[in-house]
Amino acid sequence: MDFVNTHVYGRGMDDQLTKDRLTRSAWLDHGLRILARQGADALKVGALATGLNVSRGSFYWHFKDISEFRLQLLQRWQERTTDQVIEGIDASVAGAARLTHLMKLAFNEDRSLDRAIRAMASTDADVAKMVASVDARRVGYMAKWLIEAGVESQRALPRAEFLYWAYIGQSAVMDPRHSAITELDVDDLSALFTR
């Protein structure tokens, strides 16, 4: 809590300032949750502010407009679902185990946010460019890990692409009997692709 605001304005005013001026990060986290649950059509300033129980002014304190907010949402999605995942795996896992570890993470995560962003990409060229860039980076890293695991370089990219297609497609399967993949299955698939 800020001493000056508490001292000058009193405790009630400070609480209101804190409530109305959420951090940029809090807005983006809320936006990602709403996007994942309700889709891009729910990303409206008034509805977002109501969901956070703050005024619309709080939004405009951090973002010029909804377009800037959406761009920053996409950047946050890339950072969390690609950059941080790659950095985390690179820092904690070595060799062929990287691909297996990534597959276990990926095939067992909730991909509602990824689906919502891909739905946005189907109607927005700028979002499509960002998604294509993220896809290329993910596939490139998987290919790199396959090469490190001993796969010939000319075979690594097609294998990485195939695995990625499986990842994207698996999240679209609606029948729960076919939508889950066991840890043993992931180990088996990883071994198949690293031969």
Short mmCIF file of C-alpha atoms in Angstrom, two decimals:
data_model
loop_
_atom_site.label_atom_id
_atom_site.label_comp_id
_atom_site.label_asym_id
_atom_site.label_seq_id
_atom_site.Cartn_x
_atom_site.Cartn_y
_atom_site.Cartn_z
CA MET A 1 0.00 0.00 0.00
CA ASP A 2 1.23 3.49 -0.84
CA PHE A 3 1.88 5.55 2.31
CA VAL A 4 1.24 8.92 0.62
CA ASN A 5 -2.16 7.94 -0.77
CA THR A 6 -3.23 6.44 2.54
CA HIS A 7 -2.02 9.40 4.49
CA VAL A 8 -3.33 12.15 2.18
CA TYR A 9 -6.56 10.66 0.84
CA GLY A 10 -7.50 8.31 3.63
CA ARG A 11 -7.87 4.56 3.49
CA GLY A 12 -11.16 4.47 1.54
CA MET A 13 -9.77 6.52 -1.36
CA ASP A 14 -6.66 4.33 -1.59
CA ASP A 15 -8.79 1.18 -1.74
CA GLN A 16 -10.83 2.71 -4.58
CA LEU A 17 -7.67 3.73 -6.52
CA THR A 18 -6.25 0.23 -6.16
CA LYS A 19 -9.54 -1.34 -7.23
CA ASP A 20 -9.98 0.93 -10.27
CA ARG A 21 -6.39 0.76 -11.40
CA LEU A 22 -5.69 -2.90 -11.71
CA THR A 23 -2.33 -3.79 -13.14
CA ARG A 24 -1.93 -4.38 -16.86
CA SER A 25 -1.07 -7.96 -15.98
CA ALA A 26 -4.35 -8.45 -14.08
CA TRP A 27 -6.31 -7.17 -17.09
CA LEU A 28 -4.42 -9.48 -19.45
CA ASP A 29 -4.85 -12.51 -17.20
CA HIS A 30 -8.58 -11.78 -16.97
CA GLY A 31 -8.76 -11.33 -20.74
CA LEU A 32 -7.09 -14.69 -21.35
CA ARG A 33 -9.54 -16.42 -18.99
CA ILE A 34 -12.52 -14.80 -20.70
CA LEU A 35 -11.16 -15.60 -24.15
CA ALA A 36 -10.65 -19.25 -23.20
CA ARG A 37 -14.11 -19.59 -21.63
CA GLN A 38 -16.28 -17.39 -23.85
CA GLY A 39 -14.36 -16.62 -27.04
CA ALA A 40 -13.26 -13.42 -28.74
CA ASP A 41 -16.76 -11.91 -28.86
CA ALA A 42 -16.68 -11.58 -25.07
CA LEU A 43 -13.63 -9.30 -25.18
CA LYS A 44 -15.51 -6.03 -24.71
CA VAL A 45 -14.26 -3.29 -22.39
CA GLY A 46 -17.51 -2.92 -20.43
CA ALA A 47 -17.97 -6.63 -19.88
CA LEU A 48 -14.32 -7.10 -18.91
CA ALA A 49 -14.52 -4.20 -16.42
CA THR A 50 -17.74 -5.58 -14.94
CA GLY A 51 -16.11 -8.99 -14.55
CA LEU A 52 -13.29 -7.40 -12.59
CA ASN A 53 -15.67 -5.14 -10.66
CA VAL A 54 -13.86 -1.97 -11.78
CA SER A 55 -14.64 1.01 -13.99
CA ARG A 56 -13.92 1.18 -17.71
CA GLY A 57 -11.40 3.91 -16.90
CA SER A 58 -9.15 1.27 -15.36
CA PHE A 59 -8.96 -0.43 -18.73
CA TYR A 60 -8.06 2.79 -20.53
CA TRP A 61 -5.39 3.55 -17.96
CA HIS A 62 -3.41 0.61 -19.41
CA PHE A 63 -4.63 0.20 -23.00
CA LYS A 64 -5.34 2.69 -25.77
CA ASP A 65 -8.21 0.60 -27.11
CA ILE A 66 -9.49 -2.96 -27.45
CA SER A 67 -7.21 -3.58 -30.45
CA GLU A 68 -4.12 -2.87 -28.37
CA PHE A 69 -5.52 -5.07 -25.60
CA ARG A 70 -6.07 -7.97 -28.03
CA LEU A 71 -2.53 -7.61 -29.40
CA GLN A 72 -1.13 -7.75 -25.89
CA LEU A 73 -3.32 -10.78 -25.12
CA LEU A 74 -1.76 -12.56 -28.08
CA GLN A 75 1.72 -11.63 -26.91
CA ARG A 76 0.91 -12.90 -23.40
CA TRP A 77 -0.43 -16.16 -24.90
CA GLN A 78 2.80 -16.59 -26.88
CA GLU A 79 4.97 -15.87 -23.84
CA ARG A 80 3.12 -18.30 -21.57
CA THR A 81 2.36 -21.15 -23.94
CA THR A 82 5.49 -21.09 -26.05
CA ASP A 83 8.40 -18.97 -24.78
CA GLN A 84 8.11 -19.96 -21.11
CA VAL A 85 7.41 -23.61 -21.90
CA ILE A 86 10.47 -23.87 -24.15
CA GLU A 87 12.68 -22.03 -21.64
CA GLY A 88 11.44 -24.24 -18.81
CA ILE A 89 12.07 -27.46 -20.69
CA ASP A 90 15.49 -26.29 -21.92
CA ALA A 91 16.45 -25.42 -18.35
CA SER A 92 15.26 -28.62 -16.71
CA VAL A 93 15.32 -31.50 -19.22
CA ALA A 94 18.04 -32.74 -21.57
CA GLY A 95 18.24 -34.81 -24.75
CA ALA A 96 15.46 -37.04 -26.04
CA ALA A 97 13.59 -36.61 -22.77
CA ARG A 98 12.71 -33.04 -23.85
CA LEU A 99 10.30 -34.21 -26.52
CA THR A 100 8.65 -36.75 -24.22
CA HIS A 101 8.33 -34.15 -21.47
CA LEU A 102 6.81 -31.63 -23.89
CA MET A 103 4.35 -34.19 -25.22
CA LYS A 104 3.23 -35.11 -21.71
CA LEU A 105 2.65 -31.46 -20.90
CA ALA A 106 0.96 -30.64 -24.20
CA PHE A 107 -1.37 -33.59 -24.64
CA ASN A 108 -2.70 -33.28 -21.09
CA GLU A 109 -3.28 -29.53 -20.88
CA ASP A 110 -6.51 -27.60 -21.26
CA ARG A 111 -6.36 -26.14 -24.75
CA SER A 112 -9.47 -23.99 -24.66
CA LEU A 113 -7.36 -20.83 -24.94
CA ASP A 114 -5.46 -22.21 -27.92
CA ARG A 115 -8.77 -23.12 -29.62
CA ALA A 116 -10.20 -19.64 -28.97
CA ILE A 117 -7.12 -17.96 -30.42
CA ARG A 118 -7.21 -20.21 -33.48
CA ALA A 119 -10.88 -19.31 -33.91
CA MET A 120 -9.88 -15.63 -33.84
CA ALA A 121 -7.19 -16.38 -36.42
CA SER A 122 -9.77 -17.76 -38.81
CA THR A 123 -11.31 -14.29 -39.20
CA ASP A 124 -8.41 -11.92 -38.41
CA ALA A 125 -5.30 -11.83 -40.62
CA ASP A 126 -3.12 -10.25 -37.91
CA VAL A 127 -4.04 -12.95 -35.41
CA ALA A 128 -3.43 -15.58 -38.11
CA LYS A 129 0.11 -14.21 -38.61
CA MET A 130 0.81 -14.43 -34.89
CA VAL A 131 -0.55 -17.98 -34.68
CA ALA A 132 1.49 -19.02 -37.73
CA SER A 133 4.60 -17.57 -36.10
CA VAL A 134 3.92 -19.44 -32.85
CA ASP A 135 3.24 -22.67 -34.76
CA ALA A 136 6.50 -22.33 -36.71
CA ARG A 137 8.46 -21.72 -33.52
CA ARG A 138 6.91 -24.69 -31.76
CA VAL A 139 7.52 -27.02 -34.71
CA GLY A 140 11.07 -25.71 -35.10
CA TYR A 141 11.88 -26.46 -31.49
CA MET A 142 10.42 -29.94 -31.70
CA ALA A 143 12.50 -30.59 -34.83
CA LYS A 144 15.59 -29.37 -32.97
CA TRP A 145 14.86 -31.74 -30.10
CA LEU A 146 14.32 -34.63 -32.52
CA ILE A 147 17.72 -33.95 -34.11
CA GLU A 148 19.31 -33.84 -30.64
CA ALA A 149 17.67 -37.22 -29.98
CA GLY A 150 19.39 -38.66 -33.06
CA VAL A 151 16.82 -38.22 -35.84
CA GLU A 152 18.35 -37.29 -39.20
CA SER A 153 17.82 -33.59 -39.88
CA GLN A 154 15.83 -34.13 -43.12
CA ARG A 155 13.38 -36.34 -41.19
CA ALA A 156 13.09 -34.16 -38.10
CA LEU A 157 10.91 -31.39 -39.52
CA PRO A 158 8.25 -33.65 -41.08
CA ARG A 159 8.07 -35.66 -37.85
CA ALA A 160 7.79 -32.50 -35.77
CA GLU A 161 5.03 -31.21 -38.06
CA PHE A 162 3.14 -34.49 -37.78
CA LEU A 163 3.37 -34.45 -33.98
CA TYR A 164 2.17 -30.87 -33.93
CA TRP A 165 -0.78 -31.67 -36.19
CA ALA A 166 -1.69 -34.47 -33.79
CA TYR A 167 -1.49 -32.01 -30.89
CA ILE A 168 -3.74 -29.49 -32.66
CA GLY A 169 -6.20 -32.13 -33.83
CA GLN A 170 -6.40 -33.99 -30.54
CA SER A 171 -7.94 -30.95 -28.85
CA ALA A 172 -10.80 -30.99 -31.38
CA VAL A 173 -11.85 -34.57 -30.61
CA MET A 174 -15.17 -34.41 -28.79
CA ASP A 175 -15.62 -38.06 -27.83
CA PRO A 176 -13.98 -38.36 -24.38
CA ARG A 177 -12.99 -41.96 -25.13
CA HIS A 178 -10.59 -40.62 -27.78
CA SER A 179 -9.67 -37.22 -26.38
CA ALA A 180 -7.19 -38.37 -23.73
CA ILE A 181 -3.77 -39.88 -24.17
CA THR A 182 -2.05 -41.83 -21.41
CA GLU A 183 1.49 -41.28 -20.19
CA LEU A 184 2.43 -44.73 -21.52
CA ASP A 185 1.03 -43.78 -24.95
CA VAL A 186 3.10 -40.59 -24.94
CA ASP A 187 6.23 -42.57 -24.09
CA ASP A 188 5.46 -44.96 -26.94
CA LEU A 189 4.81 -42.15 -29.44
CA SER A 190 7.93 -40.30 -28.39
CA ALA A 191 10.02 -43.43 -28.88
CA LEU A 192 8.44 -43.99 -32.29
CA PHE A 193 9.29 -40.47 -33.49
CA THR A 194 12.83 -40.42 -32.10
CA ARG A 195 13.95 -43.64 -33.85
#
